[in-house]
Amino acid sequence: MANQANDRRILRVAGRGLALRGDDIDTDQILPARFLTAVTFRGMEAHVFADARAAAAAAGAVHPLDDPRSAGARLLVVNRNFGCGSSREHAPQGLHRSGIAAIIGESFGEIFAGNCVAVGMPCVQADAETIAALQDLLGTAPQTVLSLDLEQRTLTAGDRVFPVSLAAGRQRQFVDGTWDPTAVLLAAGPAIEQTLAEVQAFQG
Amino acid sequence: MGQTLYEKVFNRHVVREVAPGQYQLLADLHLLNEVSSPPAFEALRERGLHVRHPGLTFGSSDHSISTSGRADDFADKQAAGQVAAMGRNMTDFGLTYFDPAAGEHGIIHVVGPERGLTRPGMVIVCGDSHTSTHGAFGAIAFGIGTSQVRDVLASQTLLMEKLKVRRIEITGSLAPGVYAKDVALHVIHALGAKGGVGFAYEFAGAVVDRFSMEERMTLCNLAIEAGARCGYVNPDRTTYEYLHGRDHAPRGAAWDRAVAAWEQVRSDADAVYDDVVTLDGDAIAPMVTWGTSPDQSAPVDGHVADAATAAEHGWTDDVLDFMGFGPGQPVLGTRIDVAFLGSCTNGRLSDFVAVAEQIRDRGFRVAPHVRALVVPGSQRVRAAMVAAGLDRVFADAGFEVRDAGCSLCCGMNADRLTAREVCASSSNRNFRGRQGSPTGRTLLMSPVMVAAAAIAGEVTDARQLFART
Ligand code: SF4
């Protein structure tokens, strides 16, 4: 088990960045509901931002995800309340399977951020100025390599270093490699049934 | 120092603190749907795990299910496969399934309460964000993702951080023609669609105290649209009267013990909150959303945001472009193509009764250019509607009464908007593409307002249309 956790440690995410501007980008936009009838997450990457990308193409524009200058990006830079709305894990699964390994944003929908932990894709927060600086930088120099250090809680972009934040418990999960928590939860063993018995006794 | 219901219920369900501020929390009710659960069962099989407490786990197919009354009428092969997989998983793992083949199905947030599965003091989880609905009973109820569904199936627990608690008091009383839906949209408008991030919302005050359980469910259902992970109302006599005698409610001496316990989970009078907000119930009007976020709304006689208001909120012009509105335009008179009465927000019997009371024997007809759907939240709701003759009332007025399901709320079955259609909807999300067409447009409002819009063919003030002279 310890070895397995070691293999899964996420200490650093480095790669090119992609700016996705806008507040309140909900999970219906990230992964439209009509693609949710699959019984597996395999192939979910094909439907990420399907409607927004199609709309951009129809308007003769290029959606940031289809911009060849950002091809292969691993870090997404977003604004406020990214991933609000539905609990669908299809959204983080689709992003992760399309190559995104971490998201930096001003704030996140809570269920979305929790789902991201479970797929091993850290969501870290930065203030509005940092996000604006990063998005502007990626606009002018999309080749810039971003490096997220989860132990130090910093993001390096070129020669600049920004502080980022994430909850201590989640940080530990990435750093220890226990972001897939099933084994940790099962390790509680009979304490689970003990709590259940207490709850049920209280309820009469 | 007193405690809130949230703290009491949370603390009682903590198995252990895994890391500072991160708890392993027991769920005593786990609800499943066919959308978020199949990959979780796939993971259980891959890992050789079983369901730890099958007796606490219940499922229904609601999102992809057909509402046409024909079991084989799926939107596509994949939707059919999803419902089939649900049935298989429920059988293979020995779980209770509200089987569509037996006519037992419905939206899980409608089915849970009506069967008495949802009770005060519980921690309730489901792979669906509108699990917040169940908070109406004084439970901590919140949506989770598929990986957490897997974890709860395997361990009956999940990792959680504690939320802050904001008490929202709705004082006074509601004017005639103003409903729980309007209160919820008003709260979201006042506090913003992300105002509740990091909070559980405790709804209280004279208006909420007088609400029926179904009205409380409507309110808590929309807590998630206010950004709050969960919403709740402290249990009281209304709660107990609703629960008494339901399928899974305790009986006899166990009932009395349960009520005594439920009284203890109420927030203490001297409970300390992280925040308290008071809103005047008398000032709430019927609300209509005009944008693509549930806080983009106005009273029915109000206007779409003008440039200054939009700038103040940081709303961008493309919202109005998408919706086809000009800045500052009146909401009244917006032409609609589709009317949808249903969903886990407003698909319960009292919602349909409220509409039927307005239209019964008054010769109202759905406007010729409008397609109007009535979709009960569960097959039990449907049966109750038929028993009360409501299906005839709706049919006579030109509404199409269908079988239970999520239907046009999320456009995962065959009920979808097409192209740029505008839908007056009693559901909960006006997100782009939500109702099945990437360019379709949604105006959220109360069921009575939806019915008025269906009849007038445009957004209209239901209080005037249905006024009795
Ligand atoms: S009715 Fe709508 S919001 Fe409710 S569970 Fe179904 S899809 Fe989700």
XYZ file of C-alpha atoms and ligand atoms in Angstrom:
681
model
C 0.000 0.000 0.000
C 2.794 2.427 0.935
C 4.508 1.788 -2.368
C 1.329 2.344 -4.229
C 0.895 5.702 -2.454
C 4.504 6.610 -3.295
C 3.855 6.035 -6.977
C 0.924 8.376 -6.804
C 2.621 11.321 -5.148
C 2.018 14.607 -6.941
C 4.669 17.085 -5.843
C 5.010 19.213 -8.910
C 3.112 19.876 -12.113
C 5.057 21.574 -14.866
C 4.186 22.329 -18.453
C 2.637 24.866 -20.725
C -0.356 26.836 -19.551
C -3.708 27.639 -21.083
C -5.814 30.642 -20.112
C -9.557 30.102 -20.033
C -11.121 33.422 -19.172
C -14.491 34.039 -17.551
C -16.297 33.693 -14.239
C -18.857 31.016 -13.390
C -17.852 28.538 -16.082
C -20.177 25.724 -15.031
C -19.798 21.996 -15.510
C -22.605 22.014 -18.094
C -20.261 24.078 -20.276
C -17.201 21.974 -19.445
C -19.085 18.803 -20.266
C -22.600 19.177 -21.718
C -25.211 16.845 -20.233
C -25.994 15.004 -23.441
C -22.571 13.331 -23.256
C -23.202 11.949 -19.776
C -25.067 8.837 -20.830
C -21.806 6.894 -21.109
C -21.277 4.260 -18.414
C -17.521 4.858 -18.318
C -15.259 7.907 -18.302
C -13.142 6.487 -21.113
C -13.200 8.806 -24.103
C -14.691 11.697 -22.102
C -11.926 14.007 -23.368
C -13.647 14.144 -26.751
C -16.542 16.169 -25.287
C -14.714 18.797 -23.223
C -16.257 22.233 -23.906
C -17.975 20.663 -26.923
C -20.569 23.406 -27.365
C -18.247 26.349 -26.770
C -15.698 24.911 -29.210
C -18.325 24.253 -31.859
C -19.752 27.749 -31.394
C -16.300 29.306 -31.727
C -15.582 27.322 -34.865
C -18.944 28.267 -36.374
C -18.180 31.921 -35.701
C -14.833 31.592 -37.447
C -12.977 31.962 -34.137
C -10.659 29.594 -32.290
C -11.526 28.341 -28.811
C -8.507 28.491 -26.484
C -8.546 24.694 -26.240
C -8.161 24.447 -30.010
C -5.495 27.089 -30.287
C -2.426 25.351 -31.733
C -0.146 27.736 -29.812
C -1.379 26.149 -26.579
C -1.340 22.535 -27.755
C -0.186 20.145 -25.064
C -0.933 22.545 -22.202
C -0.988 20.883 -18.780
C -2.013 23.766 -16.517
C -5.291 25.613 -16.889
C -5.552 29.202 -15.633
C -9.143 30.213 -14.851
C -11.062 32.922 -13.029
C -13.825 32.852 -10.414
C -16.146 29.974 -9.517
C -14.796 27.639 -12.180
C -16.684 24.331 -12.258
C -19.798 25.535 -10.445
C -23.066 23.687 -10.904
C -23.561 19.992 -11.434
C -21.588 17.355 -9.530
C -20.670 15.475 -12.709
C -17.175 14.019 -12.386
C -17.281 13.738 -16.164
C -16.043 17.362 -16.208
C -12.740 16.856 -14.336
C -12.337 13.418 -15.914
C -12.671 14.940 -19.378
C -10.199 17.731 -18.618
C -7.719 15.330 -17.044
C -7.978 12.865 -19.904
C -7.361 15.701 -22.358
C -3.988 16.321 -20.708
C -4.740 18.927 -18.037
C -2.854 18.043 -14.845
C -3.594 21.054 -12.611
C -5.871 24.105 -12.512
C -5.029 27.521 -11.089
C -8.010 29.773 -10.448
C -9.443 32.552 -8.337
C -12.061 30.167 -6.922
C -13.766 26.879 -7.749
C -17.147 25.222 -7.441
C -16.801 23.060 -4.356
C -17.978 19.733 -5.672
C -15.845 20.211 -8.773
C -12.726 20.935 -6.698
C -13.390 17.829 -4.596
C -13.826 15.731 -7.725
C -10.523 17.075 -9.029
C -8.759 15.773 -5.926
C -10.258 12.362 -6.572
C -8.884 12.253 -10.113
C -5.455 13.513 -9.022
C -5.727 16.954 -10.596
C -4.964 19.707 -8.059
C -7.045 22.909 -8.116
C -5.103 25.693 -6.423
C -6.214 29.238 -5.742
C -4.448 32.477 -6.504
C -5.566 36.072 -6.144
C -7.126 38.040 -8.988
C -3.927 39.958 -9.790
C -1.903 36.758 -10.092
C -4.501 35.188 -12.349
C -4.676 38.304 -14.512
C -0.876 38.400 -14.754
C -0.726 34.718 -15.712
C -3.502 35.004 -18.270
C -1.883 38.047 -19.843
C 1.467 36.292 -19.906
C -0.039 33.246 -21.604
C -1.706 35.560 -24.118
C 1.580 37.108 -25.174
C 3.925 34.172 -24.536
C 1.957 30.916 -24.734
C 5.212 28.933 -24.724
C 5.970 29.907 -21.119
C 6.457 26.916 -18.863
C 4.480 27.060 -15.632
C 5.566 25.031 -12.670
C 3.288 24.345 -9.737
C 5.041 23.210 -6.574
C 2.518 21.582 -4.260
C 4.922 21.235 -1.343
C 5.906 24.916 -1.378
C 2.533 26.106 -2.662
C 4.058 28.289 -5.336
C 3.616 28.737 -9.029
C 6.622 29.676 -11.116
C 6.061 31.301 -14.486
C 9.286 32.191 -16.270
C 11.257 34.134 -13.679
C 8.291 35.072 -11.520
C 7.097 33.155 -8.472
C 3.530 33.491 -7.188
C 2.049 32.106 -3.963
C -0.940 29.786 -4.405
C -3.191 28.191 -1.804
C -4.993 24.934 -1.233
C -6.475 23.339 1.887
C -3.904 21.599 4.097
C -5.710 18.255 3.985
C -5.801 18.259 0.205
C -2.187 19.348 -0.054
C -1.240 16.375 2.094
C -3.275 14.029 -0.093
C -1.313 15.066 -3.195
C 2.061 15.148 -1.493
C 1.509 11.769 0.221
C -0.055 10.197 -2.859
C -3.325 9.483 -1.053
C -5.586 11.597 -3.266
C -7.427 8.417 -4.179
C -8.696 7.907 -0.626
C -10.434 4.526 -0.788
C -7.609 2.733 1.029
C -7.379 5.447 3.698
C -11.123 5.256 4.308
C -11.186 1.460 4.491
C -8.302 1.542 6.974
C -10.720 2.925 9.580
C -12.119 -0.612 9.728
C -14.654 -1.313 12.486
C -14.626 2.327 13.621
C -17.007 2.894 10.713
C -19.570 0.435 12.042
C -19.093 1.797 15.537
C -19.997 5.305 14.369
C -22.930 3.908 12.414
C -24.189 2.048 15.486
C -23.953 5.231 17.567
C -25.803 7.252 14.964
C -28.518 4.629 14.671
C -28.857 4.297 18.452
C -29.266 8.057 18.734
C -31.945 8.075 16.031
C -33.966 5.607 18.107
C -22.215 28.006 23.739
C -24.921 26.581 21.522
C -24.380 24.630 18.338
C -25.996 24.687 14.925
C -27.728 21.654 13.481
C -24.891 21.456 10.989
C -22.253 21.119 13.712
C -24.266 18.624 15.738
C -25.008 16.345 12.814
C -21.529 16.630 11.353
C -19.809 15.865 14.664
C -21.999 12.842 15.314
C -21.035 11.370 11.934
C -17.275 11.849 12.228
C -15.451 8.512 12.192
C -12.043 10.167 12.650
C -10.021 13.203 11.735
C -7.718 12.085 8.936
C -5.688 15.299 8.683
C -6.121 18.664 10.370
C -9.558 19.896 9.333
C -10.241 16.871 7.151
C -12.681 14.307 8.475
C -13.778 10.838 7.573
C -17.537 11.296 7.653
C -20.163 8.561 7.800
C -23.145 8.814 5.460
C -26.273 7.098 6.756
C -28.114 7.349 3.466
C -26.566 6.932 0.020
C -28.755 7.610 -3.001
C -27.724 6.623 -6.512
C -28.683 7.618 -10.020
C -27.833 6.097 -13.387
C -25.540 8.930 -14.496
C -22.921 9.183 -11.784
C -22.928 5.632 -10.433
C -21.940 3.321 -13.342
C -18.228 4.255 -13.355
C -18.231 3.890 -9.550
C -19.505 0.319 -9.824
C -16.965 -0.287 -12.577
C -14.242 0.838 -10.125
C -15.589 -1.456 -7.394
C -15.411 -4.395 -9.750
C -11.885 -3.489 -10.881
C -10.727 -3.273 -7.266
C -12.618 -6.332 -6.074
C -14.641 -4.324 -3.545
C -18.233 -4.849 -2.415
C -20.906 -2.459 -1.137
C -20.289 -2.181 2.598
C -23.856 -1.315 3.666
C -26.346 -2.296 0.975
C -29.205 -1.534 3.376
C -28.303 2.164 3.391
C -28.059 2.413 -0.386
C -30.995 3.123 -2.741
C -31.172 3.993 -6.411
C -33.424 5.333 -9.133
C -32.992 6.077 -12.824
C -34.084 9.608 -13.522
C -31.869 11.595 -15.910
C -31.882 9.447 -19.055
C -35.194 7.750 -18.529
C -37.937 8.272 -21.082
C -41.023 10.212 -19.977
C -43.129 9.149 -22.946
C -44.669 6.186 -21.140
C -42.897 3.749 -23.458
C -40.098 1.929 -21.662
C -38.012 1.468 -24.820
C -38.228 5.088 -25.932
C -34.689 6.225 -25.186
C -32.993 9.246 -26.697
C -30.228 7.002 -27.982
C -28.637 3.595 -27.509
C -26.232 4.950 -24.937
C -29.039 6.256 -22.702
C -30.718 2.871 -22.914
C -27.416 1.236 -21.971
C -27.049 3.497 -18.982
C -30.444 2.606 -17.518
C -29.771 -1.070 -18.223
C -26.405 -0.806 -16.446
C -28.130 0.799 -13.462
C -30.555 -2.096 -13.106
C -27.727 -4.598 -13.446
C -25.539 -2.887 -10.852
C -28.380 -2.629 -8.353
C -29.105 -6.341 -8.742
C -25.471 -7.473 -8.737
C -24.653 -5.568 -5.553
C -27.947 -6.337 -3.806
C -29.274 -2.771 -3.546
C -32.827 -1.421 -3.447
C -33.821 -0.093 -6.859
C -36.902 1.950 -7.639
C -37.302 -0.011 -10.812
C -38.762 1.701 -13.874
C -39.950 -1.688 -15.088
C -42.196 -1.787 -12.003
C -43.220 1.850 -12.343
C -41.414 2.722 -9.108
C -39.036 5.297 -10.498
C -38.755 9.039 -10.212
C -36.211 11.750 -9.594
C -34.207 10.453 -6.647
C -34.668 13.744 -4.747
C -38.417 13.330 -5.029
C -38.448 9.584 -4.323
C -36.225 9.692 -1.194
C -38.438 12.062 0.792
C -41.733 10.567 -0.358
C -40.625 7.121 0.839
C -39.481 8.450 4.210
C -35.833 7.616 3.492
C -34.833 11.227 4.118
C -35.022 11.980 7.837
C -33.691 14.614 10.260
C -30.188 14.309 11.645
C -28.843 12.232 8.763
C -25.847 12.731 6.526
C -27.180 12.063 3.029
C -25.012 11.880 -0.067
C -25.763 11.295 -3.726
C -23.794 11.749 -6.927
C -25.911 14.740 -7.825
C -25.589 18.359 -6.771
C -29.290 18.826 -5.970
C -28.937 16.422 -3.068
C -29.181 19.668 -1.092
C -32.970 19.166 -1.440
C -32.983 16.649 1.417
C -31.743 19.317 3.832
C -35.382 20.401 4.059
C -35.748 17.683 6.699
C -32.896 18.902 8.890
C -30.317 16.594 7.349
C -26.874 17.452 6.044
C -27.298 16.487 2.425
C -24.851 17.240 -0.335
C -23.793 16.171 -3.787
C -20.629 14.177 -4.440
C -18.689 13.062 -7.487
C -18.346 9.587 -8.900
C -15.076 8.802 -7.097
C -16.783 9.647 -3.832
C -19.751 7.500 -4.826
C -17.221 4.682 -5.183
C -15.763 5.489 -1.765
C -19.150 5.611 -0.051
C -20.197 2.349 -1.683
C -16.974 0.736 -0.463
C -16.673 2.315 2.982
C -19.959 4.138 3.742
C -17.725 7.151 4.425
C -15.999 9.998 2.611
C -13.476 12.733 3.299
C -15.004 16.088 4.138
C -13.963 19.466 5.426
C -16.321 21.417 7.656
C -18.371 24.187 6.124
C -19.189 27.523 7.686
C -22.854 28.146 8.465
C -24.862 31.147 7.292
C -28.329 31.583 8.739
C -30.768 33.172 6.298
C -33.915 34.464 7.918
C -36.899 35.254 5.734
C -39.113 37.442 7.866
C -42.738 38.517 7.494
C -45.038 36.764 5.046
C -45.234 36.222 1.314
C -47.711 38.127 -0.829
C -50.270 36.050 -2.774
C -48.763 34.644 -5.969
C -45.254 34.458 -4.460
C -43.888 30.965 -3.911
C -40.931 29.137 -2.373
C -39.277 29.230 -5.809
C -39.436 33.022 -5.775
C -37.917 33.099 -2.285
C -35.048 30.914 -3.486
C -34.424 32.982 -6.623
C -34.601 36.128 -4.487
C -31.992 34.737 -2.068
C -29.724 33.807 -4.968
C -30.208 37.238 -6.497
C -29.437 38.950 -3.176
C -26.392 36.865 -2.208
C -25.112 35.822 -5.621
C -24.615 32.483 -7.340
C -21.259 32.070 -5.641
C -22.196 33.853 -2.394
C -22.605 30.545 -0.606
C -19.263 28.970 -1.510
C -17.792 27.501 1.679
C -21.125 27.660 3.515
C -24.034 25.538 4.549
C -27.198 27.659 4.423
C -29.619 27.388 7.329
C -33.005 28.722 6.192
C -35.195 30.104 8.949
C -37.635 32.860 9.838
C -41.420 33.167 9.830
C -41.782 32.443 6.109
C -39.768 29.227 6.284
C -41.476 28.151 9.513
C -44.828 28.311 7.716
C -43.570 26.507 4.605
C -44.770 22.983 3.911
C -42.128 20.267 3.475
C -42.457 20.521 -0.296
C -41.826 24.261 -0.171
C -38.802 23.693 2.062
C -37.519 21.145 -0.458
C -37.805 23.719 -3.252
C -35.826 26.195 -1.167
C -33.067 23.758 -0.138
C -32.916 22.345 -3.674
C -31.724 25.749 -4.863
C -29.119 26.194 -2.103
C -26.577 24.724 -4.517
C -27.468 27.417 -7.075
C -26.595 29.942 -4.371
C -23.139 28.349 -4.222
C -23.802 26.590 -0.891
C -22.889 22.922 -0.762
C -25.987 22.245 1.299
C -29.004 24.003 2.739
C -31.232 22.937 5.587
C -34.254 23.812 7.684
C -34.460 22.812 11.338
C -36.949 19.973 11.811
C -40.261 20.792 13.457
C -43.839 19.516 13.623
C -44.285 20.086 9.900
C -41.360 17.735 9.299
C -42.663 15.051 11.643
C -46.208 15.221 10.282
C -44.874 14.786 6.762
C -42.751 11.779 7.734
C -45.254 9.955 9.911
C -46.433 6.743 8.298
C -44.141 6.883 5.251
C -42.611 3.592 4.022
C -39.246 3.912 5.770
C -40.239 6.116 8.712
C -39.923 4.540 12.168
C -43.120 3.246 13.732
C -44.589 2.820 17.225
C -42.181 3.345 20.104
C -39.327 3.834 17.647
C -41.214 6.792 16.180
C -41.415 8.526 19.566
C -37.728 7.943 20.228
C -36.882 9.282 16.791
C -38.894 12.470 17.270
C -37.166 13.060 20.609
C -33.782 12.669 18.891
C -34.801 14.937 16.007
C -35.769 17.663 18.452
C -32.210 17.516 19.769
C -30.568 18.093 16.407
C -32.229 21.481 15.937
C -29.867 24.451 16.116
C -29.708 25.771 19.666
C -31.303 29.143 20.348
C -27.857 30.487 21.288
C -26.057 28.805 18.386
C -23.226 30.849 16.928
C -23.254 31.379 13.158
C -20.471 32.454 10.859
C -22.924 34.846 9.259
C -26.566 35.886 9.552
C -28.583 37.483 6.753
C -32.140 38.754 7.124
C -34.404 39.230 4.109
C -37.882 40.736 4.099
C -40.391 38.172 2.844
C -43.041 40.830 2.190
C -40.772 42.482 -0.376
C -40.376 39.355 -2.552
C -42.120 39.365 -5.959
C -42.468 36.588 -8.558
C -38.976 36.217 -10.019
C -37.784 35.476 -13.556
C -34.210 34.805 -14.620
C -33.055 36.545 -17.768
C -29.446 35.321 -17.946
C -27.320 32.183 -17.865
C -26.567 32.133 -14.153
C -29.359 31.723 -11.582
C -28.549 35.048 -9.907
C -29.272 36.913 -13.146
C -32.910 37.521 -12.365
C -35.478 40.228 -11.831
C -38.964 40.603 -10.380
C -41.504 39.903 -13.111
C -42.175 43.626 -13.580
C -38.440 44.341 -13.556
C -35.779 44.577 -16.196
C -32.784 42.792 -17.610
C -29.616 44.290 -16.105
C -28.567 47.577 -17.658
C -24.948 48.343 -18.427
C -24.239 49.822 -14.987
C -25.728 46.899 -13.051
C -23.932 44.403 -15.273
C -20.629 46.169 -14.702
C -21.202 46.219 -10.951
C -21.629 42.416 -10.942
C -18.923 41.764 -13.494
C -21.477 40.297 -15.933
C -20.305 40.283 -19.510
C -22.225 41.398 -22.613
C -22.143 37.955 -24.163
C -24.807 36.816 -21.676
C -27.326 39.232 -23.176
C -26.196 38.362 -26.692
C -26.742 34.693 -25.943
C -30.151 35.344 -24.427
C -31.182 37.808 -27.128
C -31.961 40.590 -24.672
C -30.997 44.241 -24.814
C -29.666 45.927 -21.665
C -32.440 47.209 -19.413
C -35.185 45.520 -21.461
C -38.371 44.571 -19.549
C -38.705 40.894 -18.686
C -42.462 40.982 -19.270
C -43.493 40.135 -22.791
C -40.555 37.852 -23.592
C -41.942 35.383 -26.115
C -41.515 31.705 -25.196
C -41.605 28.516 -27.254
C -41.635 25.841 -24.577
C -43.004 25.609 -21.034
C -41.662 23.003 -18.600
C -43.381 22.111 -15.337
C -41.346 19.584 -13.389
C -37.860 18.743 -11.986
C -36.598 18.075 -8.472
C -37.164 21.758 -7.730
C -40.848 21.945 -8.616
C -42.070 18.504 -9.663
C -44.022 17.564 -6.535
C -47.756 17.241 -6.066
C -48.214 20.652 -4.411
C -46.543 22.327 -7.399
C -49.073 20.823 -9.790
C -51.951 21.504 -7.402
C -50.919 25.172 -7.227
C -51.099 25.440 -11.015
C -54.272 23.375 -11.376
C -56.060 25.622 -8.868
C -55.424 28.557 -11.182
C -56.433 26.978 -14.464
C -59.200 24.530 -13.517
C -62.565 25.294 -15.185
C -61.465 28.713 -16.380
C -61.055 28.012 -20.060
C -57.351 28.783 -20.200
C -55.476 27.224 -23.129
C -51.783 26.922 -23.862
C -50.883 29.403 -26.611
C -50.842 27.708 -30.043
C -47.119 28.296 -30.603
C -46.096 26.870 -27.204
C -45.174 23.266 -26.397
C -46.050 22.749 -22.708
C -44.793 19.729 -20.755
C -45.964 18.578 -17.337
C -43.498 16.047 -15.947
C -44.174 14.628 -12.466
C -41.136 14.176 -10.236
C -41.995 10.547 -9.559
C -44.462 7.909 -10.636
C -46.081 8.258 -7.207
C -46.598 11.954 -7.845
C -48.067 11.025 -11.198
C -50.450 8.537 -9.606
C -51.536 11.151 -7.059
C -52.130 13.645 -9.873
C -54.289 11.161 -11.745
C -56.196 10.278 -8.559
C -56.953 13.970 -8.028
C -57.931 14.475 -11.680
C -55.096 16.932 -12.283
C -53.958 15.144 -15.413
C -57.318 16.033 -17.003
C -57.077 19.638 -15.859
C -53.700 19.953 -17.558
C -54.669 18.013 -20.663
C -57.828 20.078 -21.116
C -55.716 23.234 -21.057
C -53.364 21.845 -23.703
C -50.477 20.688 -21.511
C -48.875 17.351 -22.272
C -48.713 15.219 -19.102
C -45.836 12.767 -19.197
C -44.246 10.064 -17.065
C -41.746 10.846 -14.299
C -38.129 11.848 -14.861
C -35.722 14.762 -15.074
C -36.840 15.341 -18.645
C -36.292 18.854 -19.952
C -34.416 19.950 -16.822
C -31.207 18.536 -18.285
C -32.068 17.295 -21.769
C -30.550 13.843 -21.343
C -33.585 11.977 -22.539
C -35.589 12.769 -25.677
C -37.171 15.884 -24.100
C -34.956 18.689 -25.351
C -35.049 22.208 -26.626
C -34.132 22.663 -30.254
C -32.040 25.466 -31.696
C -32.680 28.855 -30.055
C -35.977 27.961 -28.402
C -36.884 29.889 -25.256
C -38.226 27.824 -22.370
C -40.141 29.060 -19.341
C -39.014 26.467 -16.844
C -39.757 25.500 -13.253
C -36.337 23.798 -13.027
C -33.160 25.092 -11.418
C -30.462 25.883 -13.964
C -30.405 28.399 -16.783
C -26.892 27.436 -17.874
C -26.068 27.480 -21.565
C -27.012 24.220 -23.200
C -28.656 22.938 -20.046
C -31.922 21.940 -21.651
C -30.357 19.939 -24.451
C -29.783 22.526 -27.175
C -26.427 24.336 -27.102
C -28.164 27.577 -28.071
C -31.463 27.013 -26.243
C -32.480 29.592 -23.658
C -33.984 29.052 -20.222
C -36.040 31.420 -18.086
C -36.435 30.097 -14.544
C -39.601 30.897 -12.615
C -42.224 29.357 -10.337
C -44.618 26.712 -11.694
C -47.552 29.139 -11.649
C -45.501 31.675 -13.597
C -44.512 28.958 -16.090
C -48.173 28.083 -16.602
C -49.053 31.743 -17.090
C -46.270 32.082 -19.670
C -47.513 28.945 -21.447
C -51.005 30.397 -21.726
C -49.964 33.932 -22.664
C -47.214 32.688 -24.980
C -44.867 35.133 -23.309
C -43.595 36.023 -19.851
C -46.551 37.489 -18.029
C -47.485 38.370 -14.458
C -49.409 35.332 -13.246
C -51.036 37.427 -10.534
C -52.811 39.440 -13.200
C -53.534 36.630 -15.648
C -55.067 34.441 -12.949
C -56.737 37.249 -10.980
C -60.367 36.446 -10.134
C -62.635 39.419 -10.508
S -34.488 17.213 -12.151
Fe -32.757 18.333 -12.987
S -31.615 19.081 -11.270
Fe -32.998 17.535 -10.513
S -31.803 15.642 -10.485
Fe -32.846 15.755 -12.461
S -31.417 16.771 -13.845
Fe -30.708 17.134 -11.762
